[in-house]
CSV table of C-alpha atoms and ligand atoms in Angstrom, one decimal:
chain,number,residue,atom,x,y,z
A,215,UNK,CA,105.3,130.7,149.4
A,216,UNK,CA,101.9,129.0,149.1
A,217,UNK,CA,101.9,125.7,150.4
A,218,UNK,CA,99.4,124.1,147.8
A,219,UNK,CA,101.9,124.7,145.0
A,220,UNK,CA,104.6,122.8,146.5
A,221,UNK,CA,102.1,119.8,147.0
A,222,UNK,CA,101.1,120.1,143.4
A,223,UNK,CA,104.7,120.2,142.1
A,224,UNK,CA,105.3,117.1,144.1
A,225,UNK,CA,102.4,115.2,142.7
A,226,UNK,CA,103.4,116.3,139.0
A,227,UNK,CA,107.1,115.9,139.3
A,228,UNK,CA,107.2,112.5,137.7
A,229,UNK,CA,107.2,111.5,133.9
A,230,UNK,CA,104.8,108.6,134.4
A,231,UNK,CA,102.2,110.5,136.2
A,232,UNK,CA,102.4,113.6,134.0
A,233,UNK,CA,101.8,111.0,131.0
A,234,UNK,CA,98.9,109.5,132.9
A,235,UNK,CA,97.5,112.8,133.6
A,236,UNK,CA,97.7,113.6,129.6
A,237,UNK,CA,95.7,110.7,129.0
A,238,UNK,CA,93.2,111.0,131.8
A,239,UNK,CA,92.4,114.6,131.0
A,240,UNK,CA,90.6,113.3,127.4
A,241,UNK,CA,89.3,109.7,128.6
A,242,UNK,CA,88.3,108.1,131.6
A,243,UNK,CA,90.3,105.0,131.8
A,244,UNK,CA,90.4,102.0,133.9
A,245,UNK,CA,93.7,100.7,135.6
A,246,UNK,CA,94.0,97.8,133.2
A,247,UNK,CA,93.6,100.4,130.2
A,248,UNK,CA,96.1,102.6,131.7
A,249,UNK,CA,98.7,99.6,132.0
A,250,UNK,CA,98.1,98.9,128.3
A,251,UNK,CA,98.7,102.2,127.2
A,252,UNK,CA,101.7,102.9,129.2
A,253,UNK,CA,103.2,99.4,129.1
A,254,UNK,CA,103.5,99.4,132.5
A,255,UNK,CA,102.7,96.6,135.4
A,256,UNK,CA,99.5,97.1,137.4
A,257,UNK,CA,101.4,97.7,140.9
A,258,UNK,CA,103.3,100.6,139.0
A,259,UNK,CA,100.0,102.2,137.6
A,260,UNK,CA,98.1,101.6,141.0
A,261,UNK,CA,101.0,103.4,142.9
A,262,UNK,CA,101.1,106.3,140.6
A,263,UNK,CA,97.2,106.6,140.7
A,264,UNK,CA,97.1,106.6,144.4
A,265,UNK,CA,99.6,109.4,144.6
A,266,UNK,CA,97.2,111.4,142.2
A,267,UNK,CA,94.2,110.5,143.8
A,268,UNK,CA,95.4,111.7,147.4
A,269,UNK,CA,96.6,114.9,145.9
A,270,UNK,CA,93.4,115.4,144.3
A,271,UNK,CA,94.5,115.5,140.5
A,272,UNK,CA,92.6,112.3,139.6
A,273,UNK,CA,88.7,111.5,140.6
A,274,UNK,CA,87.2,108.0,140.2
A,275,UNK,CA,83.9,106.4,139.7
A,276,UNK,CA,82.6,103.1,139.7
A,277,UNK,CA,80.6,101.7,136.7
A,278,UNK,CA,79.4,98.0,137.4
A,279,UNK,CA,82.3,96.1,138.0
A,280,UNK,CA,84.9,98.7,136.4
A,281,UNK,CA,86.4,101.8,138.2
A,282,UNK,CA,87.3,104.8,135.9
A,283,UNK,CA,89.7,107.4,136.6
A,284,UNK,CA,89.9,110.8,135.2
A,285,UNK,CA,91.7,114.1,135.5
A,286,UNK,CA,90.2,116.3,138.2
A,287,UNK,CA,90.8,119.5,136.6
A,288,UNK,CA,87.7,121.2,137.4
A,289,UNK,CA,88.7,120.8,141.4
A,290,UNK,CA,91.8,122.6,141.1
A,291,UNK,CA,92.3,126.4,141.8
A,292,UNK,CA,93.4,128.8,139.2
A,293,UNK,CA,97.1,128.2,140.0
A,294,UNK,CA,96.8,124.4,139.7
A,295,UNK,CA,95.1,124.9,136.1
A,296,UNK,CA,97.8,127.2,134.9
A,297,UNK,CA,100.4,124.6,136.1
A,298,UNK,CA,98.6,121.9,134.4
A,299,UNK,CA,98.4,123.7,131.0
A,300,UNK,CA,102.2,124.4,131.1
A,301,UNK,CA,103.0,120.7,131.9
A,302,UNK,CA,100.5,119.4,129.4
A,303,UNK,CA,101.8,121.3,126.3
A,304,UNK,CA,105.6,120.1,127.5
A,305,UNK,CA,104.6,116.3,128.0
A,306,UNK,CA,102.1,116.3,124.7
A,307,UNK,CA,105.3,117.1,122.8
A,308,UNK,CA,107.1,114.2,123.7
A,309,UNK,CA,107.7,111.1,121.7
A,310,UNK,CA,106.6,109.1,124.7
A,311,UNK,CA,103.2,110.8,124.6
A,312,UNK,CA,103.0,110.3,121.0
A,313,UNK,CA,103.3,106.5,121.3
A,314,UNK,CA,100.8,106.6,124.2
A,315,UNK,CA,98.2,108.3,121.9
A,316,UNK,CA,98.6,105.7,119.2
A,317,UNK,CA,98.2,102.8,121.8
A,318,UNK,CA,95.2,104.8,123.4
A,319,UNK,CA,93.4,104.5,120.0
A,320,UNK,CA,93.8,100.6,120.1
A,321,UNK,CA,92.6,100.3,123.7
A,322,UNK,CA,89.4,102.5,122.9
A,323,UNK,CA,88.8,100.4,119.7
A,324,UNK,CA,89.0,97.2,122.1
A,325,UNK,CA,86.4,98.7,124.5
A,326,UNK,CA,84.2,99.5,121.4
A,327,UNK,CA,84.8,96.0,120.4
A,328,UNK,CA,83.4,94.8,123.7
A,329,UNK,CA,80.3,96.7,123.5
A,330,UNK,CA,79.8,95.3,119.8
A,331,UNK,CA,80.4,91.8,121.2
A,332,UNK,CA,77.4,92.3,123.3
A,333,UNK,CA,75.1,93.0,120.1
A,334,UNK,CA,76.8,91.1,117.3
A,335,UNK,CA,77.4,87.9,119.0
A,336,UNK,CA,77.7,86.1,115.8
A,337,UNK,CA,80.3,88.2,114.2
A,338,UNK,CA,82.6,88.2,117.2
A,339,UNK,CA,82.3,84.6,117.5
A,340,UNK,CA,83.3,84.1,113.9
A,341,UNK,CA,86.6,86.1,114.6
A,342,UNK,CA,87.5,84.0,117.5
A,343,UNK,CA,86.7,80.8,115.9
A,344,UNK,CA,88.8,81.5,112.8
A,345,UNK,CA,91.7,82.4,115.0
A,346,UNK,CA,91.1,79.2,116.9
A,347,UNK,CA,91.0,77.1,113.9
A,348,UNK,CA,93.5,78.7,111.6
A,349,UNK,CA,95.6,81.1,113.8
A,350,UNK,CA,95.8,84.6,114.5
A,351,UNK,CA,97.7,85.7,111.3
A,352,UNK,CA,95.9,83.4,108.8
A,353,UNK,CA,94.4,86.1,106.8
A,354,UNK,CA,97.8,88.1,106.5
A,355,UNK,CA,99.5,85.0,105.4
A,356,UNK,CA,97.2,84.8,102.3
A,357,UNK,CA,98.4,88.4,101.3
A,358,UNK,CA,101.5,87.5,99.6
A,359,UNK,CA,99.6,85.7,96.9
A,360,UNK,CA,99.0,89.2,95.3
A,361,UNK,CA,102.7,89.4,94.5
A,362,UNK,CA,103.9,88.7,91.0
A,363,UNK,CA,105.0,85.2,90.8
A,364,UNK,CA,107.7,85.8,88.3
A,365,UNK,CA,109.5,88.4,90.9
A,366,UNK,CA,112.8,88.1,92.4
A,367,UNK,CA,112.8,89.4,96.0
A,368,UNK,CA,115.6,90.6,98.1
A,369,UNK,CA,115.0,89.9,101.9
A,370,UNK,CA,117.8,92.5,103.4
A,371,UNK,CA,118.8,92.0,106.6
A,372,UNK,CA,116.8,88.9,106.7
A,373,UNK,CA,117.8,87.8,110.4
A,374,UNK,CA,116.5,84.2,110.9
A,375,UNK,CA,114.6,84.2,107.7
A,376,UNK,CA,110.9,84.3,108.6
A,377,UNK,CA,109.9,86.8,106.1
A,378,UNK,CA,111.9,85.0,103.3
A,379,UNK,CA,109.9,81.9,104.4
A,380,UNK,CA,106.7,83.7,104.0
A,381,UNK,CA,107.4,85.1,100.8
A,382,UNK,CA,109.3,82.0,99.0
A,383,UNK,CA,105.9,80.2,98.1
A,384,UNK,CA,104.7,83.0,96.2
A,385,UNK,CA,107.5,84.4,94.0
A,386,UNK,CA,110.1,83.1,91.7
A,387,UNK,CA,113.0,83.5,93.7
A,388,UNK,CA,114.0,85.1,97.2
A,389,UNK,CA,117.7,86.4,98.0
A,390,UNK,CA,118.2,86.6,101.7
A,391,UNK,CA,121.1,88.7,103.0
A,392,UNK,CA,122.5,89.1,106.4
A,393,UNK,CA,125.8,89.9,107.9
A,394,UNK,CA,125.5,87.7,111.0
A,395,UNK,CA,126.5,84.1,111.1
A,396,UNK,CA,124.3,83.2,113.9
A,397,UNK,CA,121.3,84.6,112.2
A,398,UNK,CA,122.3,82.9,108.8
A,399,UNK,CA,122.7,79.5,110.4
A,400,UNK,CA,119.1,79.9,111.8
A,401,UNK,CA,117.9,81.2,108.5
A,402,UNK,CA,119.6,78.3,106.6
A,403,UNK,CA,117.7,75.6,108.9
A,404,UNK,CA,114.4,77.5,108.5
A,405,UNK,CA,114.8,77.6,104.7
A,406,UNK,CA,116.4,74.5,103.7
A,407,UNK,CA,113.3,73.0,102.1
A,408,UNK,CA,112.6,76.1,100.2
A,409,UNK,CA,114.6,75.5,96.8
A,410,UNK,CA,113.9,78.8,95.5
A,411,UNK,CA,115.5,80.9,98.3
A,412,UNK,CA,119.4,81.6,98.4
A,413,UNK,CA,120.9,82.7,101.8
A,414,UNK,CA,123.8,85.0,101.3
A,415,UNK,CA,126.1,86.5,103.8
A,416,UNK,CA,127.2,90.4,103.2
A,417,UNK,CA,126.9,93.9,104.3
A,418,UNK,CA,123.8,96.1,103.3
A,419,UNK,CA,126.2,98.8,102.5
A,420,UNK,CA,127.8,96.5,99.9
A,421,UNK,CA,125.2,93.8,98.8
A,422,UNK,CA,126.3,90.7,97.4
A,423,UNK,CA,123.7,91.2,94.6
A,424,UNK,CA,124.6,92.3,90.9
A,425,UNK,CA,122.9,95.5,89.5
A,426,UNK,CA,119.3,95.6,88.4
A,427,UNK,CA,118.5,92.3,89.9
A,428,UNK,CA,115.6,92.5,92.2
A,429,UNK,CA,111.9,93.4,91.6
A,430,UNK,CA,111.3,93.9,95.3
A,431,UNK,CA,113.4,94.4,98.2
A,432,UNK,CA,112.5,94.5,102.0
A,433,UNK,CA,114.3,96.2,105.0
A,434,UNK,CA,112.2,95.1,107.9
A,435,UNK,CA,113.4,96.1,111.4
A,436,UNK,CA,116.8,96.7,110.2
A,437,UNK,CA,117.1,100.4,109.5
A,438,UNK,CA,117.6,101.3,113.0
A,439,UNK,CA,120.9,99.2,113.2
A,440,UNK,CA,122.6,101.1,110.5
A,441,UNK,CA,124.8,104.2,111.0
A,442,UNK,CA,123.8,105.4,107.6
A,443,UNK,CA,120.4,104.2,106.4
A,444,UNK,CA,120.7,106.6,103.3
A,445,UNK,CA,123.6,105.0,102.0
A,446,UNK,CA,121.8,101.5,102.5
A,447,UNK,CA,118.6,102.7,100.7
A,448,UNK,CA,120.9,103.9,97.8
A,449,UNK,CA,122.8,100.7,97.7
A,450,UNK,CA,119.1,98.8,97.6
A,451,UNK,CA,118.3,101.1,94.4
A,452,UNK,CA,121.5,100.1,92.9
A,453,UNK,CA,120.2,96.1,93.1
A,454,UNK,CA,116.5,96.9,92.2
A,455,UNK,CA,115.2,96.9,88.6
A,456,UNK,CA,113.9,100.3,87.4
A,457,UNK,CA,110.5,100.4,88.7
A,458,UNK,CA,111.2,97.8,91.3
A,459,UNK,CA,109.7,98.4,94.8
A,460,UNK,CA,111.2,98.7,98.1
A,461,UNK,CA,109.5,98.0,101.5
A,462,UNK,CA,110.8,99.5,104.6
A,463,UNK,CA,109.2,98.6,107.9
A,464,UNK,CA,110.6,100.0,111.3
A,465,UNK,CA,109.6,101.9,114.2
A,466,UNK,CA,108.0,105.0,114.4
A,467,UNK,CA,109.9,107.8,116.6
A,468,UNK,CA,110.1,106.6,120.4
A,469,UNK,CA,112.0,107.1,123.6
A,470,UNK,CA,113.4,103.9,124.5
A,471,UNK,CA,116.9,104.9,125.2
A,472,UNK,CA,117.7,101.6,126.8
A,473,UNK,CA,117.5,99.9,123.1
A,474,UNK,CA,120.7,101.5,122.3
A,475,UNK,CA,122.6,99.3,125.0
A,476,UNK,CA,120.3,96.3,125.0
A,477,UNK,CA,119.9,95.8,121.3
A,478,UNK,CA,122.3,97.9,119.6
A,479,UNK,CA,120.0,100.5,118.0
A,480,UNK,CA,121.4,103.5,116.4
A,481,UNK,CA,118.1,105.3,115.7
A,482,UNK,CA,115.4,105.6,117.9
A,483,UNK,CA,112.6,105.2,115.1
A,484,UNK,CA,112.3,107.5,112.0
A,485,UNK,CA,109.7,110.1,111.3
A,486,UNK,CA,107.9,110.1,108.0
A,487,UNK,CA,110.0,113.0,106.7
A,488,UNK,CA,113.3,111.2,107.3
A,489,UNK,CA,112.1,108.1,105.3
A,490,UNK,CA,110.9,110.3,102.6
A,491,UNK,CA,114.3,112.0,102.3
A,492,UNK,CA,116.0,109.1,102.4
A,493,UNK,CA,114.1,107.5,99.6
A,494,UNK,CA,114.0,110.4,97.5
A,495,UNK,CA,117.9,111.0,97.7
A,496,UNK,CA,118.2,107.4,96.3
A,497,UNK,CA,116.0,108.1,93.5
A,498,UNK,CA,112.9,106.5,94.7
A,499,UNK,CA,109.6,107.9,93.6
A,500,UNK,CA,105.8,107.5,94.9
A,501,UNK,CA,106.9,107.2,98.4
A,502,UNK,CA,104.1,106.0,100.8
A,503,UNK,CA,104.4,106.0,104.5
A,504,UNK,CA,101.8,104.2,106.6
A,505,UNK,CA,101.7,104.0,110.3
A,506,UNK,CA,100.4,100.4,111.6
A,507,UNK,CA,97.9,100.1,114.1
A,508,UNK,CA,99.4,99.2,117.2
A,509,UNK,CA,99.1,95.4,118.3
A,510,UNK,CA,97.1,94.9,121.6
A,511,UNK,CA,99.9,92.3,122.8
A,512,UNK,CA,103.0,94.3,121.8
A,513,UNK,CA,105.5,95.7,124.1
A,514,UNK,CA,107.8,97.8,121.7
A,515,UNK,CA,107.1,100.9,120.0
A,516,UNK,CA,104.6,101.4,117.1
A,517,UNK,CA,105.7,100.5,113.6
A,518,UNK,CA,105.2,102.0,110.0
A,519,UNK,CA,105.6,100.6,106.6
A,520,UNK,CA,106.7,102.7,103.6
A,521,UNK,CA,107.0,101.5,100.1
A,522,UNK,CA,108.5,103.3,97.1
A,523,UNK,CA,109.3,102.8,93.6
A,524,UNK,CA,113.0,102.6,92.1
A,525,UNK,CA,113.1,105.4,89.6
A,526,UNK,CA,116.7,105.1,88.5
B,756,SAM,C1,116.4,93.1,114.1
B,756,SAM,S1,116.9,92.0,113.2
B,756,SAM,C2,115.7,91.6,111.8
B,756,SAM,C3,115.5,90.6,111.0
B,756,SAM,C4,114.4,90.5,110.2
B,756,SAM,N1,114.4,91.4,109.2
B,756,SAM,C5,113.1,90.4,110.9
B,756,SAM,O1,112.2,91.2,110.7
B,756,SAM,O2,112.9,89.2,111.6
B,756,SAM,C6,118.3,92.9,112.2
B,756,SAM,C7,119.1,92.1,111.1
B,756,SAM,O3,119.9,93.0,110.4
B,756,SAM,C8,121.2,92.5,110.3
B,756,SAM,N2,122.0,93.7,109.9
B,756,SAM,C9,122.2,94.7,110.7
B,756,SAM,N3,123.2,95.5,110.3
B,756,SAM,C10,123.4,95.0,109.0
B,756,SAM,C11,124.5,95.2,108.0
B,756,SAM,N4,125.1,96.3,108.0
B,756,SAM,N5,124.6,94.3,106.8
B,756,SAM,C12,123.9,93.2,107.0
B,756,SAM,N6,123.1,92.7,107.9
B,756,SAM,C13,122.9,93.6,108.9
B,756,SAM,C14,121.4,91.9,111.6
B,756,SAM,O4,122.3,91.0,111.6
B,756,SAM,C15,119.9,91.3,112.0
B,756,SAM,O5,119.9,89.9,111.6
């Protein structure tokens, strides 16, 4: 047997290295950029890069103070190229690769921003100045002012009540529901100054809310904990008025199996189709599902937000 193919198989037989090569096939990236996309420490990325460099699968070039790495496919023989095509098609179909592709967009955008900074110093300075003066999320904190001030909103699975606190100044009433005593205690502490918030203990499967009460309901980072999300979305429809809106924010499909043990996740994210099916079967219409841009500093999977109107 040809010894070269054994060496190639040894270099490629690692999930991280194969994900790295999928990224490096399309873009030259620095170690720092690979760390950000793969969410791995620099030592791990450098170790895998060295293996790939030594095996001739990756080339590098210096540009000023940066070093860029790329897949060296043109240097591989016919056999190596066939092996790569087979592996690449398998890796690209995984959820991990899908998450990498989303984070890559953010990383490449940052690179673009850096070059713009050079030419548009004033504009860049303003963004930083606004963040320094008013905080990173100041523009988003103002957005709930678009809500109807007469609304009653349900924050379903409210946790420690951060979203309820954000919404309360802009609407007539917030009903915050959760099953966990500890979470509710923290929510009570956070929300005690806000007289239009009612904190209620209860199950999302049988909400402590009358029929046709809410103008809007939020299920933020909650659905992945539920054995039967479709049933909870049906229950949400019951407590919403006709024409009321539901907002669901959760994770896109991902491969973090460890979240099941660490945080009791039942679902490893949701696809666009799943969310549309859940909403449609509960009688919601005008379903919109939008992937959210990955935050540069975030360590978790990318998120989506869905909204729909209660047709019942
Ligand atoms: C990950 S936390 C998210 C909290 C909050 N929405 C946020 O975004 O910060 C999920 C919350 O859902 C609550 N929860 C999970 N399953 C529930 C159920 N079946 N009924 C009521 N609350 C539930 C948990 O107690 C927890 O507070």
